[in-house]
mmCIF file of C-alpha atoms in Angstrom:
data_model
loop_
_atom_site.group_PDB
_atom_site.id
_atom_site.type_symbol
_atom_site.label_atom_id
_atom_site.label_comp_id
_atom_site.label_asym_id
_atom_site.label_seq_id
_atom_site.Cartn_x
_atom_site.Cartn_y
_atom_site.Cartn_z
ATOM 1 C CA UNK A 1 78.565 38.879 167.112
ATOM 2 C CA UNK A 2 80.518 40.245 164.180
ATOM 3 C CA UNK A 3 77.363 40.681 162.171
ATOM 4 C CA UNK A 4 75.825 42.733 164.844
ATOM 5 C CA UNK A 5 78.922 44.780 165.215
ATOM 6 C CA UNK A 6 78.967 45.498 161.368
ATOM 7 C CA UNK A 7 75.398 46.640 161.440
ATOM 8 C CA UNK A 8 75.996 48.873 164.339
ATOM 9 C CA UNK A 9 79.074 50.367 162.735
ATOM 10 C CA UNK A 10 77.143 51.024 159.419
ATOM 11 C CA UNK A 11 74.347 52.769 161.176
ATOM 12 C CA UNK A 12 76.869 54.924 162.896
ATOM 13 C CA UNK A 13 78.481 56.083 159.717
ATOM 14 C CA UNK A 14 75.172 56.773 158.072
ATOM 15 C CA UNK A 15 74.228 58.979 161.043
ATOM 16 C CA UNK A 16 77.507 60.935 160.867
ATOM 17 C CA UNK A 17 77.144 61.510 156.988
ATOM 18 C CA UNK A 18 73.546 62.773 157.056
ATOM 19 C CA UNK A 19 74.104 66.306 158.689
ATOM 20 C CA UNK A 20 76.964 67.027 156.376
ATOM 21 C CA UNK A 21 74.855 66.322 153.201
ATOM 22 C CA UNK A 22 72.130 68.728 154.576
ATOM 23 C CA UNK A 23 74.547 71.676 154.633
ATOM 24 C CA UNK A 24 75.286 71.680 150.879
ATOM 25 C CA UNK A 25 73.538 74.693 149.197
ATOM 26 C CA UNK A 26 73.270 75.540 145.440
ATOM 27 C CA UNK A 27 72.823 79.147 144.109
ATOM 28 C CA UNK A 28 72.560 80.260 140.463
ATOM 29 C CA UNK A 29 72.784 83.965 139.423
ATOM 30 C CA UNK A 30 71.831 85.059 135.791
ATOM 31 C CA UNK A 31 73.048 88.482 134.507
ATOM 32 C CA UNK A 32 71.589 90.177 131.267
ATOM 33 C CA UNK A 33 72.010 93.696 129.918
ATOM 34 C CA UNK A 34 68.892 95.868 129.954
ATOM 35 C CA UNK A 35 67.718 96.947 126.511
ATOM 36 C CA UNK A 36 64.790 99.429 126.783
ATOM 37 C CA UNK A 37 62.270 99.561 123.868
ATOM 38 C CA UNK A 38 60.447 102.731 122.837
ATOM 39 C CA UNK A 39 57.179 102.189 121.078
ATOM 40 C CA UNK A 40 56.014 104.544 118.215
ATOM 41 C CA UNK A 41 54.146 107.702 119.340
ATOM 42 C CA UNK A 42 50.345 107.755 118.562
ATOM 43 C CA UNK A 43 48.016 110.634 118.386
ATOM 44 C CA UNK A 44 45.324 110.567 120.887
ATOM 45 C CA UNK A 45 41.764 110.542 119.601
ATOM 46 C CA UNK A 46 40.626 113.096 122.251
ATOM 47 C CA UNK A 47 39.947 116.785 121.454
ATOM 48 C CA UNK A 48 41.428 119.069 124.216
ATOM 49 C CA UNK A 49 39.092 121.462 125.979
ATOM 50 C CA UNK A 50 40.555 124.969 125.260
ATOM 51 C CA UNK A 51 37.974 126.814 127.352
ATOM 52 C CA UNK A 52 39.619 129.275 129.697
ATOM 53 C CA UNK A 53 38.179 128.624 133.098
ATOM 54 C CA UNK A 54 39.548 131.909 134.515
ATOM 55 C CA UNK A 55 37.482 135.030 133.567
ATOM 56 C CA UNK A 56 38.418 138.505 134.704
ATOM 57 C CA UNK A 57 35.714 141.107 134.435
ATOM 58 C CA UNK A 58 36.586 144.307 136.260
ATOM 59 C CA UNK A 59 33.743 146.062 138.047
ATOM 60 C CA UNK A 60 33.539 149.735 136.939
ATOM 61 C CA UNK A 61 31.148 152.121 138.222
ATOM 62 C CA UNK A 62 30.781 155.457 136.423
ATOM 63 C CA UNK A 63 28.756 158.400 137.627
ATOM 64 C CA UNK A 64 28.580 162.095 136.537
ATOM 65 C CA UNK A 65 28.049 164.603 139.192
ATOM 66 C CA UNK A 66 27.608 168.144 137.743
ATOM 67 C CA UNK A 67 29.458 170.786 139.671
ATOM 68 C CA UNK A 68 26.830 173.289 140.764
ATOM 69 C CA UNK A 69 28.734 175.586 143.104
ATOM 70 C CA UNK A 70 28.130 178.752 140.979
ATOM 71 C CA UNK A 71 25.878 181.733 140.991
ATOM 72 C CA UNK A 72 25.149 184.452 138.586
ATOM 73 C CA UNK A 73 27.489 186.759 140.555
ATOM 74 C CA UNK A 74 30.143 184.148 141.225
ATOM 75 C CA UNK A 75 31.988 182.237 138.511
ATOM 76 C CA UNK A 76 34.031 179.239 139.424
ATOM 77 C CA UNK A 77 36.182 177.894 136.604
ATOM 78 C CA UNK A 78 38.166 174.907 137.882
ATOM 79 C CA UNK A 79 40.779 173.648 135.485
ATOM 80 C CA UNK A 80 39.730 170.131 134.487
ATOM 81 C CA UNK A 81 42.088 167.379 135.251
ATOM 82 C CA UNK A 82 44.469 166.623 132.315
ATOM 83 C CA UNK A 83 47.000 164.063 133.579
ATOM 84 C CA UNK A 84 44.841 161.210 132.080
ATOM 85 C CA UNK A 85 44.927 162.974 128.602
ATOM 86 C CA UNK A 86 48.601 163.723 128.576
ATOM 87 C CA UNK A 87 49.618 160.254 129.813
ATOM 88 C CA UNK A 88 47.829 158.492 126.910
ATOM 89 C CA UNK A 89 48.009 161.029 124.060
ATOM 90 C CA UNK A 90 51.178 162.393 122.406
ATOM 91 C CA UNK A 91 51.679 166.063 123.181
ATOM 92 C CA UNK A 92 52.339 168.424 120.323
ATOM 93 C CA UNK A 93 53.883 171.581 121.612
ATOM 94 C CA UNK A 94 53.037 173.910 118.607
ATOM 95 C CA UNK A 95 49.706 174.708 117.218
ATOM 96 C CA UNK A 96 49.088 177.283 114.529
ATOM 97 C CA UNK A 97 45.847 178.301 112.649
ATOM 98 C CA UNK A 98 45.299 181.008 110.097
ATOM 99 C CA UNK A 99 42.229 181.827 107.968
ATOM 100 C CA UNK A 100 40.825 184.375 105.727
ATOM 101 C CA UNK A 101 37.228 184.899 104.409
ATOM 102 C CA UNK A 102 34.831 186.697 102.243
ATOM 103 C CA UNK A 103 33.397 189.214 103.224
ATOM 104 C CA UNK A 104 36.899 190.184 104.097
ATOM 105 C CA UNK A 105 37.892 188.740 107.532
ATOM 106 C CA UNK A 106 40.864 187.208 109.146
ATOM 107 C CA UNK A 107 41.600 184.939 112.024
ATOM 108 C CA UNK A 108 44.750 183.505 113.530
ATOM 109 C CA UNK A 109 45.761 181.494 116.536
ATOM 110 C CA UNK A 110 49.173 180.233 117.757
ATOM 111 C CA UNK A 111 50.001 178.204 120.814
ATOM 112 C CA UNK A 112 53.353 176.935 122.069
ATOM 113 C CA UNK A 113 53.306 174.743 125.191
ATOM 114 C CA UNK A 114 55.203 172.210 127.155
ATOM 115 C CA UNK A 115 53.941 169.682 129.639
ATOM 116 C CA UNK A 116 55.351 167.289 132.161
ATOM 117 C CA UNK A 117 52.758 165.189 134.170
ATOM 118 C CA UNK A 118 55.064 165.211 137.254
ATOM 119 C CA UNK A 119 56.302 168.824 137.298
ATOM 120 C CA UNK A 120 53.785 171.061 135.492
ATOM 121 C CA UNK A 121 53.086 172.953 132.337
ATOM 122 C CA UNK A 122 53.724 176.159 130.573
ATOM 123 C CA UNK A 123 52.064 177.867 127.531
ATOM 124 C CA UNK A 124 52.287 181.069 125.527
ATOM 125 C CA UNK A 125 49.624 182.043 122.906
ATOM 126 C CA UNK A 126 48.420 184.732 120.543
ATOM 127 C CA UNK A 127 44.960 185.298 119.075
ATOM 128 C CA UNK A 128 43.744 187.568 116.388
ATOM 129 C CA UNK A 129 40.293 188.113 114.912
ATOM 130 C CA UNK A 130 39.545 190.877 112.328
ATOM 131 C CA UNK A 131 36.442 191.995 110.385
ATOM 132 C CA UNK A 132 36.847 194.418 107.495
ATOM 133 C CA UNK A 133 33.574 194.173 105.572
ATOM 134 C CA UNK A 134 31.502 197.111 104.311
ATOM 135 C CA UNK A 135 28.612 198.175 106.594
ATOM 136 C CA UNK A 136 25.555 200.490 106.620
ATOM 137 C CA UNK A 137 25.065 203.546 108.718
ATOM 138 C CA UNK A 138 21.907 204.838 110.447
ATOM 139 C CA UNK A 139 20.810 206.386 107.130
ATOM 140 C CA UNK A 140 21.153 202.961 105.534
ATOM 141 C CA UNK A 141 23.989 204.143 103.383
ATOM 142 C CA UNK A 142 26.790 201.854 102.584
ATOM 143 C CA UNK A 143 30.082 202.633 104.319
ATOM 144 C CA UNK A 144 33.320 201.309 102.912
ATOM 145 C CA UNK A 145 35.872 203.051 105.089
ATOM 146 C CA UNK A 146 36.346 203.205 108.935
ATOM 147 C CA UNK A 147 34.456 199.918 109.558
ATOM 148 C CA UNK A 148 37.316 197.759 110.874
ATOM 149 C CA UNK A 149 36.724 195.645 114.009
ATOM 150 C CA UNK A 150 39.800 193.904 115.384
ATOM 151 C CA UNK A 151 40.689 191.982 118.498
ATOM 152 C CA UNK A 152 44.308 190.902 119.409
ATOM 153 C CA UNK A 153 45.422 189.039 122.543
ATOM 154 C CA UNK A 154 48.690 187.798 123.821
ATOM 155 C CA UNK A 155 49.051 185.664 126.974
ATOM 156 C CA UNK A 156 50.813 183.075 128.923
ATOM 157 C CA UNK A 157 49.903 180.491 131.629
ATOM 158 C CA UNK A 158 52.028 178.199 133.725
ATOM 159 C CA UNK A 159 51.342 175.646 136.368
ATOM 160 C CA UNK A 160 53.512 173.650 138.819
ATOM 161 C CA UNK A 161 52.192 170.425 140.397
ATOM 162 C CA UNK A 162 53.028 170.137 144.090
ATOM 163 C CA UNK A 163 51.610 166.744 145.293
ATOM 164 C CA UNK A 164 47.767 167.055 145.504
ATOM 165 C CA UNK A 165 48.045 170.876 144.952
ATOM 166 C CA UNK A 166 48.680 173.127 141.889
ATOM 167 C CA UNK A 167 50.260 176.573 141.753
ATOM 168 C CA UNK A 168 49.125 178.329 138.573
ATOM 169 C CA UNK A 169 49.613 181.838 137.084
ATOM 170 C CA UNK A 170 47.751 183.371 134.160
ATOM 171 C CA UNK A 171 48.637 186.650 132.416
ATOM 172 C CA UNK A 172 47.232 188.192 129.230
ATOM 173 C CA UNK A 173 46.976 191.523 127.332
ATOM 174 C CA UNK A 174 44.026 192.307 125.096
ATOM 175 C CA UNK A 175 43.662 195.205 122.547
ATOM 176 C CA UNK A 176 40.418 196.142 120.839
ATOM 177 C CA UNK A 177 39.835 198.303 117.832
ATOM 178 C CA UNK A 178 36.425 199.560 116.755
ATOM 179 C CA UNK A 179 34.860 202.229 114.657
ATOM 180 C CA UNK A 180 31.565 204.112 115.088
ATOM 181 C CA UNK A 181 30.530 203.400 111.529
ATOM 182 C CA UNK A 182 26.876 203.928 112.160
ATOM 183 C CA UNK A 183 27.371 207.575 112.859
ATOM 184 C CA UNK A 184 30.734 209.452 112.781
ATOM 185 C CA UNK A 185 33.107 206.621 111.886
ATOM 186 C CA UNK A 186 35.285 207.570 114.911
ATOM 187 C CA UNK A 187 38.131 205.237 115.713
ATOM 188 C CA UNK A 188 37.892 203.642 119.168
ATOM 189 C CA UNK A 189 40.964 201.803 120.560
ATOM 190 C CA UNK A 190 41.033 200.414 124.120
ATOM 191 C CA UNK A 191 42.822 197.652 125.976
ATOM 192 C CA UNK A 192 43.217 195.828 129.253
ATOM 193 C CA UNK A 193 45.755 193.639 131.048
ATOM 194 C CA UNK A 194 44.725 190.943 133.510
ATOM 195 C CA UNK A 195 46.515 188.495 135.796
ATOM 196 C CA UNK A 196 45.647 185.818 138.296
ATOM 197 C CA UNK A 197 47.431 183.428 140.628
ATOM 198 C CA UNK A 198 45.851 180.254 141.944
ATOM 199 C CA UNK A 199 46.945 177.671 144.527
ATOM 200 C CA UNK A 200 44.931 174.680 145.687
ATOM 201 C CA UNK A 201 43.161 171.497 144.616
ATOM 202 C CA UNK A 202 40.956 170.578 141.699
ATOM 203 C CA UNK A 203 37.946 169.511 143.842
ATOM 204 C CA UNK A 204 37.863 166.125 142.309
ATOM 205 C CA UNK A 205 38.944 163.849 145.217
ATOM 206 C CA UNK A 206 36.457 165.080 147.728
ATOM 207 C CA UNK A 207 37.180 162.357 150.314
ATOM 208 C CA UNK A 208 39.800 164.757 151.806
ATOM 209 C CA UNK A 209 39.620 168.444 152.511
ATOM 210 C CA UNK A 210 40.080 170.430 149.320
ATOM 211 C CA UNK A 211 40.865 174.186 149.292
ATOM 212 C CA UNK A 212 41.502 176.864 146.568
ATOM 213 C CA UNK A 213 42.963 180.275 146.934
ATOM 214 C CA UNK A 214 42.870 182.822 144.125
ATOM 215 C CA UNK A 215 44.071 186.467 143.756
ATOM 216 C CA UNK A 216 44.020 188.524 140.563
ATOM 217 C CA UNK A 217 43.492 191.964 139.121
ATOM 218 C CA UNK A 218 43.530 193.966 135.877
ATOM 219 C CA UNK A 219 43.820 197.398 134.400
ATOM 220 C CA UNK A 220 41.509 198.770 131.553
ATOM 221 C CA UNK A 221 42.400 201.932 129.561
ATOM 222 C CA UNK A 222 40.541 203.868 126.967
ATOM 223 C CA UNK A 223 41.753 207.089 125.328
ATOM 224 C CA UNK A 224 39.275 209.260 123.467
ATOM 225 C CA UNK A 225 41.060 211.043 120.531
ATOM 226 C CA UNK A 226 38.089 213.055 119.042
ATOM 227 C CA UNK A 227 38.374 215.813 121.639
ATOM 228 C CA UNK A 228 41.258 218.319 121.937
ATOM 229 C CA UNK A 229 41.837 217.434 125.646
ATOM 230 C CA UNK A 230 41.845 213.687 124.800
ATOM 231 C CA UNK A 231 40.283 212.344 128.004
ATOM 232 C CA UNK A 232 41.361 209.006 129.376
ATOM 233 C CA UNK A 233 38.991 206.618 130.952
ATOM 234 C CA UNK A 234 40.772 204.015 133.075
ATOM 235 C CA UNK A 235 39.656 201.291 135.473
ATOM 236 C CA UNK A 236 41.421 198.791 137.863
ATOM 237 C CA UNK A 237 40.065 195.779 139.490
ATOM 238 C CA UNK A 238 41.042 193.360 142.360
ATOM 239 C CA UNK A 239 39.684 189.870 143.110
ATOM 240 C CA UNK A 240 40.368 187.581 146.077
ATOM 241 C CA UNK A 241 38.667 184.151 146.566
ATOM 242 C CA UNK A 242 38.931 181.221 149.059
ATOM 243 C CA UNK A 243 37.044 177.964 148.964
ATOM 244 C CA UNK A 244 37.175 174.754 151.071
ATOM 245 C CA UNK A 245 35.116 171.650 150.654
ATOM 246 C CA UNK A 246 34.905 167.977 151.634
ATOM 247 C CA UNK A 247 32.610 164.940 151.456
ATOM 248 C CA UNK A 248 31.879 163.812 154.956
ATOM 249 C CA UNK A 249 30.838 160.185 155.652
ATOM 250 C CA UNK A 250 30.906 159.337 152.013
ATOM 251 C CA UNK A 251 27.491 161.029 151.409
ATOM 252 C CA UNK A 252 27.486 164.579 152.884
ATOM 253 C CA UNK A 253 28.971 167.369 150.844
ATOM 254 C CA UNK A 254 30.201 170.626 152.444
ATOM 255 C CA UNK A 255 31.476 173.724 150.594
ATOM 256 C CA UNK A 256 32.142 177.226 151.764
ATOM 257 C CA UNK A 257 33.474 180.200 149.791
ATOM 258 C CA UNK A 258 34.410 183.649 150.748
ATOM 259 C CA UNK A 259 35.423 186.357 148.300
ATOM 260 C CA UNK A 260 36.068 190.040 147.597
ATOM 261 C CA UNK A 261 36.062 192.051 144.374
ATOM 262 C CA UNK A 262 36.750 195.764 143.906
ATOM 263 C CA UNK A 263 36.497 198.006 140.944
ATOM 264 C CA UNK A 264 38.012 201.443 141.017
ATOM 265 C CA UNK A 265 37.712 204.227 138.352
ATOM 266 C CA UNK A 266 40.541 206.329 137.257
ATOM 267 C CA UNK A 267 41.178 209.607 135.372
ATOM 268 C CA UNK A 268 37.807 210.720 134.040
ATOM 269 C CA UNK A 269 35.866 208.223 136.007
ATOM 270 C CA UNK A 270 37.833 208.529 139.347
ATOM 271 C CA UNK A 271 34.686 209.004 141.278
ATOM 272 C CA UNK A 272 33.508 205.408 140.577
ATOM 273 C CA UNK A 273 34.003 202.890 143.309
ATOM 274 C CA UNK A 274 32.457 199.400 143.688
ATOM 275 C CA UNK A 275 33.274 196.964 146.522
ATOM 276 C CA UNK A 276 31.584 193.591 146.676
ATOM 277 C CA UNK A 277 32.085 190.894 149.372
ATOM 278 C CA UNK A 278 30.398 187.453 149.494
ATOM 279 C CA UNK A 279 30.100 184.342 151.622
ATOM 280 C CA UNK A 280 28.425 181.201 150.263
ATOM 281 C CA UNK A 281 27.711 177.854 152.002
ATOM 282 C CA UNK A 282 26.524 174.559 150.370
ATOM 283 C CA UNK A 283 25.379 171.358 151.984
ATOM 284 C CA UNK A 284 24.667 168.307 149.793
ATOM 285 C CA UNK A 285 23.621 164.648 150.413
ATOM 286 C CA UNK A 286 23.399 161.724 148.113
ATOM 287 C CA UNK A 287 21.391 158.541 147.901
ATOM 288 C CA UNK A 288 21.588 155.680 145.240
ATOM 289 C CA UNK A 289 19.137 157.665 143.103
ATOM 290 C CA UNK A 290 18.803 161.115 144.491
ATOM 291 C CA UNK A 291 21.425 163.981 144.914
ATOM 292 C CA UNK A 292 20.446 167.227 146.582
ATOM 293 C CA UNK A 293 22.442 170.407 147.224
ATOM 294 C CA UNK A 294 21.053 173.345 149.243
ATOM 295 C CA UNK A 295 22.613 176.606 150.411
ATOM 296 C CA UNK A 296 22.651 180.308 150.129
ATOM 297 C CA UNK A 297 24.999 183.213 149.087
ATOM 298 C CA UNK A 298 25.155 186.567 150.848
ATOM 299 C CA UNK A 299 26.594 189.515 148.957
ATOM 300 C CA UNK A 300 27.457 193.043 150.235
ATOM 301 C CA UNK A 301 27.645 194.947 146.953
ATOM 302 C CA UNK A 302 28.275 198.665 147.538
ATOM 303 C CA UNK A 303 28.491 201.174 144.719
ATOM 304 C CA UNK A 304 29.635 204.595 145.595
ATOM 305 C CA UNK A 305 26.872 207.332 145.414
ATOM 306 C CA UNK A 306 24.253 204.522 144.866
ATOM 307 C CA UNK A 307 21.105 204.573 146.994
ATOM 308 C CA UNK A 308 20.225 200.908 146.455
ATOM 309 C CA UNK A 309 20.653 198.386 149.239
ATOM 310 C CA UNK A 310 24.023 196.735 149.213
ATOM 311 C CA UNK A 311 22.677 193.523 150.784
ATOM 312 C CA UNK A 312 21.649 190.585 148.640
ATOM 313 C CA UNK A 313 20.840 186.964 149.585
ATOM 314 C CA UNK A 314 20.598 184.235 146.929
ATOM 315 C CA UNK A 315 19.078 180.910 148.169
ATOM 316 C CA UNK A 316 20.185 177.905 146.159
ATOM 317 C CA UNK A 317 18.638 174.521 145.539
ATOM 318 C CA UNK A 318 19.734 171.793 143.158
ATOM 319 C CA UNK A 319 18.134 168.248 142.962
ATOM 320 C CA UNK A 320 19.201 165.397 140.732
ATOM 321 C CA UNK A 321 17.161 162.189 140.331
ATOM 322 C CA UNK A 322 18.536 159.124 138.615
ATOM 323 C CA UNK A 323 16.221 156.669 136.946
ATOM 324 C CA UNK A 324 16.706 152.980 137.792
ATOM 325 C CA UNK A 325 16.490 152.323 133.878
ATOM 326 C CA UNK A 326 19.177 154.940 133.112
ATOM 327 C CA UNK A 327 16.478 156.888 131.240
ATOM 328 C CA UNK A 328 16.083 160.675 130.972
ATOM 329 C CA UNK A 329 16.067 162.206 134.393
ATOM 330 C CA UNK A 330 15.039 165.689 135.613
ATOM 331 C CA UNK A 331 17.631 168.027 137.152
ATOM 332 C CA UNK A 332 15.662 170.914 138.677
ATOM 333 C CA UNK A 333 17.806 173.948 139.816
ATOM 334 C CA UNK A 334 16.429 176.973 141.671
ATOM 335 C CA UNK A 335 18.170 180.145 142.423
ATOM 336 C CA UNK A 336 16.480 183.306 143.725
ATOM 337 C CA UNK A 337 17.402 186.658 145.139
#
């Protein structure tokens, strides 16, 4: 009995010890400082591609359209655009030129100007031209005295930029000296003074309505000294002009101009009168290779005491054709009265 009891007691002890042994855990932690290593740099055996994949090529279209709104009786001198020039070129305010030559002659020019691309410009100038050489009269004899021919001019011009429009004024005085060397050698001296005011556009950007208003006049005087009474011949003139224009729909050009000019004699030629009025219309259209402008001008030109008809009509046609190969192209122009 004791043996069985001992065995039973031993088994009970072993059973009670087994769960305790299973709960024992072992944990090991190892710590070590981190020491990074940097290997030596090596050059890659690959040639980089330096080709720029971004290419910028601006598309520029250039075309020349001649301004044809002129007739033999109507002069339109629009001042060319100058902003591009003054923006990219240094402006020198003073210009002087002087020259002499043989046979004896002289020439001189002087200009003083100022310009601001945002405000406007101003200029004064003087011009001289002289010719003093010997000449021959109607008998083919050499004439050494009283042969001088001389021209002198002094003037000024100014402009004020007002957005798209420009206000301009132009004044000048001109003096001429001549001699009747082929016959009597008489001295002839005469002169004139002219002025003009302009306000409007340059007719460059025709996508909007452009207009131009001009008014001017002048005085001419000639005093003859060979007679005892010394007669004076004088003449005055007045000019007024208005023009409007626009390109409609990108292809159709419309221009219209009205104007008046009058010339009035004075002193010995007081009986002379000339009044001229005009109205002109232009219509033009363009295609990729063809440009055409058609129109007509009507003039009422009345000279006092003249029996000629004062009515004149001038048809107008201008065609421009552009070759696909940019070769020489014809530009026929027809005007008739």
